[in-house]
Coordinates of C-alpha atoms and ligand atoms in Angstrom, one line a residue:
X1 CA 36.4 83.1 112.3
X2 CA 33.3 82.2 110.1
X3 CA 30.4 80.7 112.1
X4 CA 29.4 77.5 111.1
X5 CA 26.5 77.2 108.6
X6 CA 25.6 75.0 105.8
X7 CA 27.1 77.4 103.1
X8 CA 29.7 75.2 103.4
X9 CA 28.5 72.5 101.4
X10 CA 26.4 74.7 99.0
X11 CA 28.0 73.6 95.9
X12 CA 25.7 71.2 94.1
X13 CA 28.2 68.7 94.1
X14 CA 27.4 67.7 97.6
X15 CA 23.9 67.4 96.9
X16 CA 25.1 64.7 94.5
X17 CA 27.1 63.0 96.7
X18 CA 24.4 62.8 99.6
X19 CA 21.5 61.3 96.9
X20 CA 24.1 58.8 96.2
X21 CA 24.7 57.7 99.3
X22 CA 21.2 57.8 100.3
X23 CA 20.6 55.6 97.2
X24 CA 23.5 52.8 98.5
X25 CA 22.2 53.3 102.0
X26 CA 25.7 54.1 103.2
X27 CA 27.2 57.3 105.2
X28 CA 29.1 59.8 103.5
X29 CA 31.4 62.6 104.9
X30 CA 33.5 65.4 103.1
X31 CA 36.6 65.6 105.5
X32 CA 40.1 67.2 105.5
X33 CA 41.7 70.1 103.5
X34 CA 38.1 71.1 102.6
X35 CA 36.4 71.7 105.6
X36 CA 39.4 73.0 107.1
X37 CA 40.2 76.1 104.6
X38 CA 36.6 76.6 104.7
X39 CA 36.2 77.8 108.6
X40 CA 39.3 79.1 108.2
X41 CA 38.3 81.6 105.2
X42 CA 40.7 80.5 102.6
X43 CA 40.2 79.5 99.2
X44 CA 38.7 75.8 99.6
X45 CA 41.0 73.5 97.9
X46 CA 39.9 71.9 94.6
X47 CA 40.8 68.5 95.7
X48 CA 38.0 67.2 98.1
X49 CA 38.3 63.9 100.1
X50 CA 35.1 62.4 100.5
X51 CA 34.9 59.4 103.2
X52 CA 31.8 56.6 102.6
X53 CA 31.3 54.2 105.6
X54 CA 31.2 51.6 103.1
X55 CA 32.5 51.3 99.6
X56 CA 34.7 54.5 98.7
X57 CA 35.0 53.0 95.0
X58 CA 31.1 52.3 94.9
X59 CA 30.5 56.1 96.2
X60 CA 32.1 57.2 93.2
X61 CA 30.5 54.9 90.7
X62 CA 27.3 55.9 91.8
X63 CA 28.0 59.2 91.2
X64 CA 29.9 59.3 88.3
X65 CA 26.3 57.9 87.2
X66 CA 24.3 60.7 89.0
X67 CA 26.6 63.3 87.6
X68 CA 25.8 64.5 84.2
X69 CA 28.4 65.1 81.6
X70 CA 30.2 61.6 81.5
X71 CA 32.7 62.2 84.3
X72 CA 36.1 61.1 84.4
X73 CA 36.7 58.6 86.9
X74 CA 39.5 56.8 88.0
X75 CA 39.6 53.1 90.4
X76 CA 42.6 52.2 92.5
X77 CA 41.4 49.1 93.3
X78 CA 44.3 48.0 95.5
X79 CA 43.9 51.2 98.1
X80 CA 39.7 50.8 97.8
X81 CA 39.9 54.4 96.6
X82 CA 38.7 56.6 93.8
X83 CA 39.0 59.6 91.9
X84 CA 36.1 61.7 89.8
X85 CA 37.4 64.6 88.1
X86 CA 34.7 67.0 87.6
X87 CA 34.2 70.9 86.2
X88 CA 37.7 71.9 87.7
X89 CA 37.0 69.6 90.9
X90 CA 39.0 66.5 92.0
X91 CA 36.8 64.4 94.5
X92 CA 39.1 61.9 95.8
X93 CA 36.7 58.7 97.7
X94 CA 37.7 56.3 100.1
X95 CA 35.9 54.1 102.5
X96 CA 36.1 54.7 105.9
X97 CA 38.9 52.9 107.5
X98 CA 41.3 52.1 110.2
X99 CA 45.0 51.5 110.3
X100 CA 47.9 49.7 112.1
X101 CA 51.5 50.9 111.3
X102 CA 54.7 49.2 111.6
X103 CA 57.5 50.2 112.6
X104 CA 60.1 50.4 109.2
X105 CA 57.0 51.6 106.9
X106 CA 54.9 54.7 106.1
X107 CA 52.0 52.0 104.4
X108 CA 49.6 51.0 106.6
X109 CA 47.9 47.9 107.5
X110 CA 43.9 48.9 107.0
X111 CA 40.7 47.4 108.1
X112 CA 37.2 48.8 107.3
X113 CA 36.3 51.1 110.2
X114 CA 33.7 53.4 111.3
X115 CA 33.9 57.4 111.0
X116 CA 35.4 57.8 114.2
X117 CA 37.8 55.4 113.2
X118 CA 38.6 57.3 110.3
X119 CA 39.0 60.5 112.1
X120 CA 41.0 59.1 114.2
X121 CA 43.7 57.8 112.0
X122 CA 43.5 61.2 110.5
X123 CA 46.9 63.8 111.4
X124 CA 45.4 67.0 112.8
X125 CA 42.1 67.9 114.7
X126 CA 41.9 70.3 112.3
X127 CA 41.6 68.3 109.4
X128 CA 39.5 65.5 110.8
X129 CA 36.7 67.7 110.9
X130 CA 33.8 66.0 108.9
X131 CA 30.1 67.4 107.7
X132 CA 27.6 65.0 106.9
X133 CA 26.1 65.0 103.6
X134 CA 22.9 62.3 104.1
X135 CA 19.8 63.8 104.2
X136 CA 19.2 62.9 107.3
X137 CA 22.5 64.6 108.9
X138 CA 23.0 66.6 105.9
X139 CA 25.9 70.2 106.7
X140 CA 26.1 68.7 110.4
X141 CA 29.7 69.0 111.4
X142 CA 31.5 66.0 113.5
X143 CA 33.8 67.3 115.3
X144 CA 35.3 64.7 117.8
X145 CA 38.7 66.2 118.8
X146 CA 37.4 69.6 118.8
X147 CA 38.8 70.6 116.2
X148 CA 37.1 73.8 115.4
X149 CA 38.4 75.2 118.5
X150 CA 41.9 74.5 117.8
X151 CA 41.1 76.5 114.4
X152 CA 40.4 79.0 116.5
X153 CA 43.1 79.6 118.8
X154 CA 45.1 78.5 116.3
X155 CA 46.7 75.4 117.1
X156 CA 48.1 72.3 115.5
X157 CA 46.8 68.9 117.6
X158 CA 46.8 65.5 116.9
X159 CA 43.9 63.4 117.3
X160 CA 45.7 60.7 119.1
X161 CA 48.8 61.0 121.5
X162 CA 51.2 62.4 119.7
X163 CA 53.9 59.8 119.9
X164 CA 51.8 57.3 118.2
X165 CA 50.4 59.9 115.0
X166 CA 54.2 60.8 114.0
X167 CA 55.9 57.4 115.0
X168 CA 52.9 56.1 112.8
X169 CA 53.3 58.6 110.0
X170 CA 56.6 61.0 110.4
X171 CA 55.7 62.4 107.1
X172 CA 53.4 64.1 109.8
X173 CA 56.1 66.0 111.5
X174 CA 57.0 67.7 108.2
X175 CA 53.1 68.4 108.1
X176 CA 52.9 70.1 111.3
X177 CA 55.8 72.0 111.0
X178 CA 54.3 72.9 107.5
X179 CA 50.8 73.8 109.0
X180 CA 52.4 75.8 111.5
X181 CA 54.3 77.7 109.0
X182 CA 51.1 78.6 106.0
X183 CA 48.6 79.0 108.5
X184 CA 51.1 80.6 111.6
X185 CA 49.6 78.6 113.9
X186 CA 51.2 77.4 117.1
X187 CA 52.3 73.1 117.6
X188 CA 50.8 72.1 120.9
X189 CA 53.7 71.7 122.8
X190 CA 53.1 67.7 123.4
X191 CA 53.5 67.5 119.6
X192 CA 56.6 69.3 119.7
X193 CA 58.3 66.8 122.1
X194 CA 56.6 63.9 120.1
X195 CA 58.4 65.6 117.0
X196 CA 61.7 66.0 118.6
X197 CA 61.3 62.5 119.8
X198 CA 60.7 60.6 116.8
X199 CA 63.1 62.8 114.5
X200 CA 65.3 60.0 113.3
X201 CA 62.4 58.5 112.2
X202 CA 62.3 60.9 109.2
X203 CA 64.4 58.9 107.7
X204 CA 61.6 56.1 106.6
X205 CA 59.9 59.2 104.4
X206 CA 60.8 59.4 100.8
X207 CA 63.1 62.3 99.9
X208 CA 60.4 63.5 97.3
X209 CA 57.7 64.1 99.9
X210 CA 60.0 65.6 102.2
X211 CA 60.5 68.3 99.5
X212 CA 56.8 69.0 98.9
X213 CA 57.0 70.2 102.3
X214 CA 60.1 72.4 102.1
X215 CA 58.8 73.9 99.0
X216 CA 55.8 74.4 100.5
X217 CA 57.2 76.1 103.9
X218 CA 59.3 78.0 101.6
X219 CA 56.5 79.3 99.2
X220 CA 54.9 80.7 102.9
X221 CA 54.8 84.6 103.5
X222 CA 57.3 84.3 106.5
X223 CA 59.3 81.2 105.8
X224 CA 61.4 81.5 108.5
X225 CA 58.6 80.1 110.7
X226 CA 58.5 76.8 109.2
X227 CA 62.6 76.4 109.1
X228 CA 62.8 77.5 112.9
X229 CA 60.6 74.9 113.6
X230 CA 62.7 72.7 111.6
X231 CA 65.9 73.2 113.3
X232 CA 64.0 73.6 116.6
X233 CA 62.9 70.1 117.0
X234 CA 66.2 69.2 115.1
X235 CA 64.3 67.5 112.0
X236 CA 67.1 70.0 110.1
X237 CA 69.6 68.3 110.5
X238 CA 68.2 65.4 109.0
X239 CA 67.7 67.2 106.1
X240 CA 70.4 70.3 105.6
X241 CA 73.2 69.3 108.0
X242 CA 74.7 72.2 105.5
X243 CA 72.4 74.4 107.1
X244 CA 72.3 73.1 110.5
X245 CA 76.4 73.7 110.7
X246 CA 75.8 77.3 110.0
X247 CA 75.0 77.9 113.3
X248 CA 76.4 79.2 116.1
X249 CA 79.4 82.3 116.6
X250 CA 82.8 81.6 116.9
X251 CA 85.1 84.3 118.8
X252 CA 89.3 84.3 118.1
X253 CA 90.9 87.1 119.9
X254 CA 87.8 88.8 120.0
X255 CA 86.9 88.7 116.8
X256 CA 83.4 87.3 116.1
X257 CA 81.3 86.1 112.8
X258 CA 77.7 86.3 112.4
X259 CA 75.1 83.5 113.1
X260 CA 75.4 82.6 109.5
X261 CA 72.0 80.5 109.9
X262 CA 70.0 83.3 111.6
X263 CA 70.7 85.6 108.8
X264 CA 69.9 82.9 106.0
X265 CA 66.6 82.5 107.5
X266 CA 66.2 86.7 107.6
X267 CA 67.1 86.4 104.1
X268 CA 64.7 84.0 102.8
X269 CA 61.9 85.9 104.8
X270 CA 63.5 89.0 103.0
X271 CA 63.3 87.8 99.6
X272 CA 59.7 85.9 100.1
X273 CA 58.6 89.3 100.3
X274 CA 59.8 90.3 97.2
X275 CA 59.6 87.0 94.8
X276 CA 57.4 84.0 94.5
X277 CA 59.8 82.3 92.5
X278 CA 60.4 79.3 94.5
X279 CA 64.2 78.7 92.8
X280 CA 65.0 82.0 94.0
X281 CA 63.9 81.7 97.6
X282 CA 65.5 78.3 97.0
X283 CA 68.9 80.0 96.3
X284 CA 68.1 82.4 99.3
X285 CA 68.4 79.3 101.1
X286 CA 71.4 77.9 100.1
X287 CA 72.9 81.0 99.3
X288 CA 75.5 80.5 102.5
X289 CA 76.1 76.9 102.8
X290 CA 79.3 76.9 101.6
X291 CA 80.6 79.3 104.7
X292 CA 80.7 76.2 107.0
X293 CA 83.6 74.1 105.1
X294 CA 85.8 77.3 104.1
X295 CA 85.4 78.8 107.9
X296 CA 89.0 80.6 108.9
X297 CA 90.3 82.5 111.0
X298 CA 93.3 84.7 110.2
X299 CA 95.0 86.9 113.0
X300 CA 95.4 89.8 110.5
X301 CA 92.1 89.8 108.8
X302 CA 89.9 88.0 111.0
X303 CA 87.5 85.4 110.0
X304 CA 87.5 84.6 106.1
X305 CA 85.1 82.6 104.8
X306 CA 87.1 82.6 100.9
X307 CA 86.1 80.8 97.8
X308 CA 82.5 80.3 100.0
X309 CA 80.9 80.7 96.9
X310 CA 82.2 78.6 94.9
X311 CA 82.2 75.9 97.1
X312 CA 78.5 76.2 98.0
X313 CA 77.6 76.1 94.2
X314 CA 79.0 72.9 94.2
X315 CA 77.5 71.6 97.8
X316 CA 73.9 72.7 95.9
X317 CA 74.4 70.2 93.3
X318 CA 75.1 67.6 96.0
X319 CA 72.3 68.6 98.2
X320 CA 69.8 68.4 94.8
X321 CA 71.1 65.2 94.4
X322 CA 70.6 63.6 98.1
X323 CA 67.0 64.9 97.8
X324 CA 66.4 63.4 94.6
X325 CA 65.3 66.8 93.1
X326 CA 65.7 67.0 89.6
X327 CA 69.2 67.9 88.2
X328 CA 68.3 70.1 85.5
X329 CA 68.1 73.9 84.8
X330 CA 66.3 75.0 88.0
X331 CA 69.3 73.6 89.8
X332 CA 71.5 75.4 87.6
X333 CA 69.9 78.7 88.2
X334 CA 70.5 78.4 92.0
X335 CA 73.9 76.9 91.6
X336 CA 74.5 80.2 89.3
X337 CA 73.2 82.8 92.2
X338 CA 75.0 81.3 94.8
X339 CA 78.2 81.3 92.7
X340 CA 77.3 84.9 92.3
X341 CA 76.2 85.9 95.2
X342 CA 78.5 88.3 96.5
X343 CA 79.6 90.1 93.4
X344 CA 76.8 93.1 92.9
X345 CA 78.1 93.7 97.0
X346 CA 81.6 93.7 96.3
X347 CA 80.9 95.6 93.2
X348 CA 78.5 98.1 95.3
X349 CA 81.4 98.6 97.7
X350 CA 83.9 100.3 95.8
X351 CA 83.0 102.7 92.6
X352 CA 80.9 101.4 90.5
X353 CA 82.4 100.8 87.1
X354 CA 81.0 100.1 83.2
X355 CA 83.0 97.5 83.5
X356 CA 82.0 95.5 86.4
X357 CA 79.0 95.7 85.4
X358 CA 79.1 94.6 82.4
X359 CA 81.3 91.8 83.6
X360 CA 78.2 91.1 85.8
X361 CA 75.7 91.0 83.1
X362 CA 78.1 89.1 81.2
X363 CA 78.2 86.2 83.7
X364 CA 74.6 86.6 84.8
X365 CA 73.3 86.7 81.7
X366 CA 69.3 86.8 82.1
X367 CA 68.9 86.0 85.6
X368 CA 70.8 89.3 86.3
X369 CA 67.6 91.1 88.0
X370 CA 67.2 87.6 89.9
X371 CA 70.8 88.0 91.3
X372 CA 70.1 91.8 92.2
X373 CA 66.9 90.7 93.9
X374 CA 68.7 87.9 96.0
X375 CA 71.5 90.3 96.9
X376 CA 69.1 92.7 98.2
X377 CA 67.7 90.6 100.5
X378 CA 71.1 89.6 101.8
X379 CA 71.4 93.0 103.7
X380 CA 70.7 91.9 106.9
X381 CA 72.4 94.7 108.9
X382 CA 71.3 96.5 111.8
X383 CA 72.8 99.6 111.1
X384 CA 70.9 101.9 109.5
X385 CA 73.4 103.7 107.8
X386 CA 74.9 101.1 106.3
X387 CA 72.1 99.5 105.4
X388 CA 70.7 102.6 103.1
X389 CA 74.3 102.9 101.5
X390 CA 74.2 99.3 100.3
X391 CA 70.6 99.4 99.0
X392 CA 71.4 102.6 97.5
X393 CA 74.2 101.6 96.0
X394 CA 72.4 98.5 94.5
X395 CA 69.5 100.9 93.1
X396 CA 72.8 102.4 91.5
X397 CA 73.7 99.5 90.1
X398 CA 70.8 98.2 89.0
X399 CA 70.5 101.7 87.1
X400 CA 74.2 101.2 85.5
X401 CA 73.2 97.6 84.1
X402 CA 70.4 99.0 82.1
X403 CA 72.7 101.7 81.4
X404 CA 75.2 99.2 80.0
X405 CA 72.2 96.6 78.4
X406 CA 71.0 99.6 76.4
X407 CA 74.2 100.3 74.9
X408 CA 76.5 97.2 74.7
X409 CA 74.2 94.4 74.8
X410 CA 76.6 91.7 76.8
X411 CA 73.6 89.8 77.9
X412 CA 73.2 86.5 76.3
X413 CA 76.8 87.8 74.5
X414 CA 77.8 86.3 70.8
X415 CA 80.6 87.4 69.9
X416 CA 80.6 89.8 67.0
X417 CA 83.6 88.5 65.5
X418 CA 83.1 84.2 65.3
X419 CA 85.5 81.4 65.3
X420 CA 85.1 80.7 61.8
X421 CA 85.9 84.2 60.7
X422 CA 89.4 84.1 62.1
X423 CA 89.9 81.3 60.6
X424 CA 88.9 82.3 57.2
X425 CA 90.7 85.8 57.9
X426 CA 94.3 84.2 58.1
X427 CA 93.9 81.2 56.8
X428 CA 93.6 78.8 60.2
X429 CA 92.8 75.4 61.0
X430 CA 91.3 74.9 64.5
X431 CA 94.1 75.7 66.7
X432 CA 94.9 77.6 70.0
X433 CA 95.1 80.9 68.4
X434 CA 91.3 80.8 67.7
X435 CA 90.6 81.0 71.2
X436 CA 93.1 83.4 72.3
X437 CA 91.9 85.8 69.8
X438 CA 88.3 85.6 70.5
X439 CA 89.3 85.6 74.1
X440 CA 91.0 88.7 73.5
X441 CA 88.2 90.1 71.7
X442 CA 85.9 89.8 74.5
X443 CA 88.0 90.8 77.3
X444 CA 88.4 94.3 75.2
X445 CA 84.5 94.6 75.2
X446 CA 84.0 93.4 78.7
X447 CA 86.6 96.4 79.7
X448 CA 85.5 99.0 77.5
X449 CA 88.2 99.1 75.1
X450 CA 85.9 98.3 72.4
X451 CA 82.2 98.5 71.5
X452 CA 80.8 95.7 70.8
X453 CA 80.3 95.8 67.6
X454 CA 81.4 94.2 64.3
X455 CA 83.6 96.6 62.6
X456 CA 85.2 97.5 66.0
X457 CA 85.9 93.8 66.5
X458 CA 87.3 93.3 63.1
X459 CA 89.8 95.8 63.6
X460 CA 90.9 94.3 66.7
X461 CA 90.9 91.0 65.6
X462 CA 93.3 92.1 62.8
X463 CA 95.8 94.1 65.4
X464 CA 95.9 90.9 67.5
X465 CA 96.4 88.4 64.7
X466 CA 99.4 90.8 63.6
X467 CA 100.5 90.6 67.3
X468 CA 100.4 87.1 67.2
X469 CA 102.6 86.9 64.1
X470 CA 99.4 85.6 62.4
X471 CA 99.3 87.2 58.2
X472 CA 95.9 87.7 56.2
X473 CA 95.0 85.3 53.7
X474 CA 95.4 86.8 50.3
X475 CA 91.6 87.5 48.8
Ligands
CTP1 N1 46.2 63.0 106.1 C1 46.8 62.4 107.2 N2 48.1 62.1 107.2 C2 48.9 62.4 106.2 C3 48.4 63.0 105.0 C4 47.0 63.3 105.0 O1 46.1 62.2 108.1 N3 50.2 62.1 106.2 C5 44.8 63.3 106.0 C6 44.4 64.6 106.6 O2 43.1 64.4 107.2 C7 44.3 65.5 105.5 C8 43.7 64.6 104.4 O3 44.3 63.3 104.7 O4 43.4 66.6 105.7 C9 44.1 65.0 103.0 O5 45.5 65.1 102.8 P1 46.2 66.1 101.8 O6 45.3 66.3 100.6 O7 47.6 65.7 101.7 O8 46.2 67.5 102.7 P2 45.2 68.6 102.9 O9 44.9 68.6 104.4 O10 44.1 68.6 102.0 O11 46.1 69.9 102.7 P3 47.1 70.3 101.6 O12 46.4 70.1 100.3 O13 47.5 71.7 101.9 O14 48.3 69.3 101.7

């Protein structure tokens, strides 16, 4: 842990900021995110809240005058704040305040308050730590809920009891549980119960800030912290009862399934160590969800969990939707590797063919390394053994689909013969027999019968017109 010195606040900028509120005769703190990530090491964050026991908004005029180069600064009146963007910073200014909350709303009721006031309405003890930036107090850290020590042992703490900072906030639980999981720290084990206590009351947070949470516990090194924490306190359920009803193990006649929620969470922490492509850990995620609804269990082949994929592609797009999350392509992609999810393994399983493959590239198209990465991270098993045959056997397929890129070109697939072609060849107006034919066409590349390649498909395209009882058009 870095000891505390004034390097802290050796940027210019806060020399600016304390002339101009020495100049308006008013306090002013920097507070939050800032001071946090810098005891703490990390990159300080570009966004710096500065609190003025006074006028936020006049804080910011002032020093949009003080500050050479004609700043850009923004007034929200209505919430007394302000924003100067400046050389790659955003200072954010508010005026110190106080606030009552009721009991259906996230906003609110504030009064102008003192610094201690404001660090008490703050979320964490770690992030109401304040340094002055007066001359007279100017790098002295006020630290009222001892914050810096919880930095230390590592700990997330409220300020207030508990109960009152989530039931006032719940956006706060999703906080905590997000804190917990970027910086592995520990929840004090009041704010735990407080958490599980005031669960439902997730419900008055907007879907969209919930997600900035998820994405971020999922963009973590080990997100499997965050989502334990999650389902834990049982704020999961709340937000993926798909997920939630993954867990547990059902035995029939001694025949048992595995903790289909356990391994998703070993998979996303598998695949956070290979992508930071938040739509992939996203499909790592969801990868399963559709094993709850097609759950069976057979007495000759034991559980089944058939058509799981399918079905989960289509639970994504429903689950997207309940969170308000955009609809567009980046659902499509994870809707597309859960659909596909257990092909390379079935594929890996038995020999591995040109075909398959190609049939795999064919259907991947270019997210066909994105697919091999998430299956990958799907072995969870135990055993050893098995565990090096199906990563060597995905190393051999991953070798085959270059293999079969290099040579037949399926990804992104046109066909080399077109629609209009087969019309012009014997003389068609749209009608069924198009499709068949090109259908055929690339059924016999997909397999191997054919290269794919123009003259090839000409050929072939003639032989199955002539099957069809189809004649050439004269020239
Ligand atoms: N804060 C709070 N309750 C919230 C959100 C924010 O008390 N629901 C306070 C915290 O003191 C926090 C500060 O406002 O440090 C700034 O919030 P924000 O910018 O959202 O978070 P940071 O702490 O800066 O961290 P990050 O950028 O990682 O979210």
């Amino acid at each position: 842990m870095k000891m505390y010195h004034k390097s802290a606040i050796d940027h210019p900028i806060f020399k600016i900021l304390g002339e101009a509120a020495d100049e308006l005769h008013l306090e002013a703190y920097v507070i939050g995110g800032f001071v946090r990530d810098y005891f703490l090491n990390r990159d300080t964050p570009k966004d710096i809240d500065i609190v003025a026991v006074g006028s936020g908004i006049d804080l910011a005029r002032k020093v949009a005058v003080l500050l050479k180069g004609n700043p850009e600064i923004t007034l929200f009146k209505n919430f007394g704040t302000a924003m100067i963007k400046h050389k790659g910073l955003e200072l954010e200014f508010v005026g110190a305040r106080k606030e009552s909350y009721q009991k259906d709303s996230r906003k609110p009721i504030v009064e102008d308050g003192t610094l201690e006031d404001d660090q008490n309405r703050r979320d964490f003890t770690i992030n109401a730590l304040a340094i002055g930036l007066n001359q007279k107090n100017y790098g002295k850290l006020l630290d009222p809920f001892n914050g810096l020590l919880d930095l230390e042992r590592k700990i997330i703490r409220t300020p207030l009891r508990p109960s009152i900072t989530y039931s006032d906030d719940p956006l706060r639980m999703m906080r905590a549980i997000r804190f917990a999981a970027q910086l592995e720290f520990e929840i004090a084990l009041g704010s735990l119960q407080a958490i599980m206590e005031n669960k439902e009351r997730i419900k008055i947070v907007s879907k969209e800030r919930i997600v900035v949470e998820i994405n971020k516990i999922l963009m973590t090194k080990k997100p499997s912290i965050g989502l334990a924490l999650l389902h834990k306190t049982r704020l999961l359920s709340f937000i993926f009862p798909e997920l939630t009803a993954l867990q547990g193990i059902e035995e029939m006649e001694g025949q048992r399934h595995k903790d289909n929620f356990w391994h998703t969470l070993e998979v996303v922490d598998n695949i956070a160590k290979t992508t930071d492509n938040l739509w992939l850990r996203w499909a790592a995620l969801l990868h399963d969800i559709g094993k709850a609804p097609t759950k069976k269990f057979h007495k000759k082949n034991g559980w089944t969990f058939h058509g799981h994929e399918f079905v989960g592609s289509k639970m994504v797009y429903r689950l997207f939707k309940r969170l308000k999350m955009p609809l567009n392509d980046k659902m499509k992609f994870v809707q597309k590797m859960v659909l596909l999810s257990s092909r390379p393994i079935i594929l890996s399983e038995k020999h591995v063919t040109d075909s398959a493959v190609r049939r795999l590239v064919f259907d991947a198209g270019d997210h066909v390394e994105d697919l091999m990465t998430l299956c990958e991270a799907d072995i969870t098993t135990k055993n050893p053994k098995k565990q090096k045959r199906y990563l060597n056997n995905f190393k051999l397929v991953r070798q085959k689909i270059q293999e079969v890129e290099e040579r037949d070109r399926i990804r992104n697939f046109q066909p080399p013969v077109t629609g209009e072609l087969i019309m012009k060849t014997f003389n068609l107006k749209p009608s069924k027999e198009i499709g068949i034919i090109k259908e055929a066409i690339k059924e016999a590349i997909l397999e191997g019968e054919i290269p794919n390649e123009y003259d090839a498909a000409y050929q072939f395209m003639l032989n199955k017109g002539n099957d069809l009882g189809l004649s050439v058009k004269e020239p």
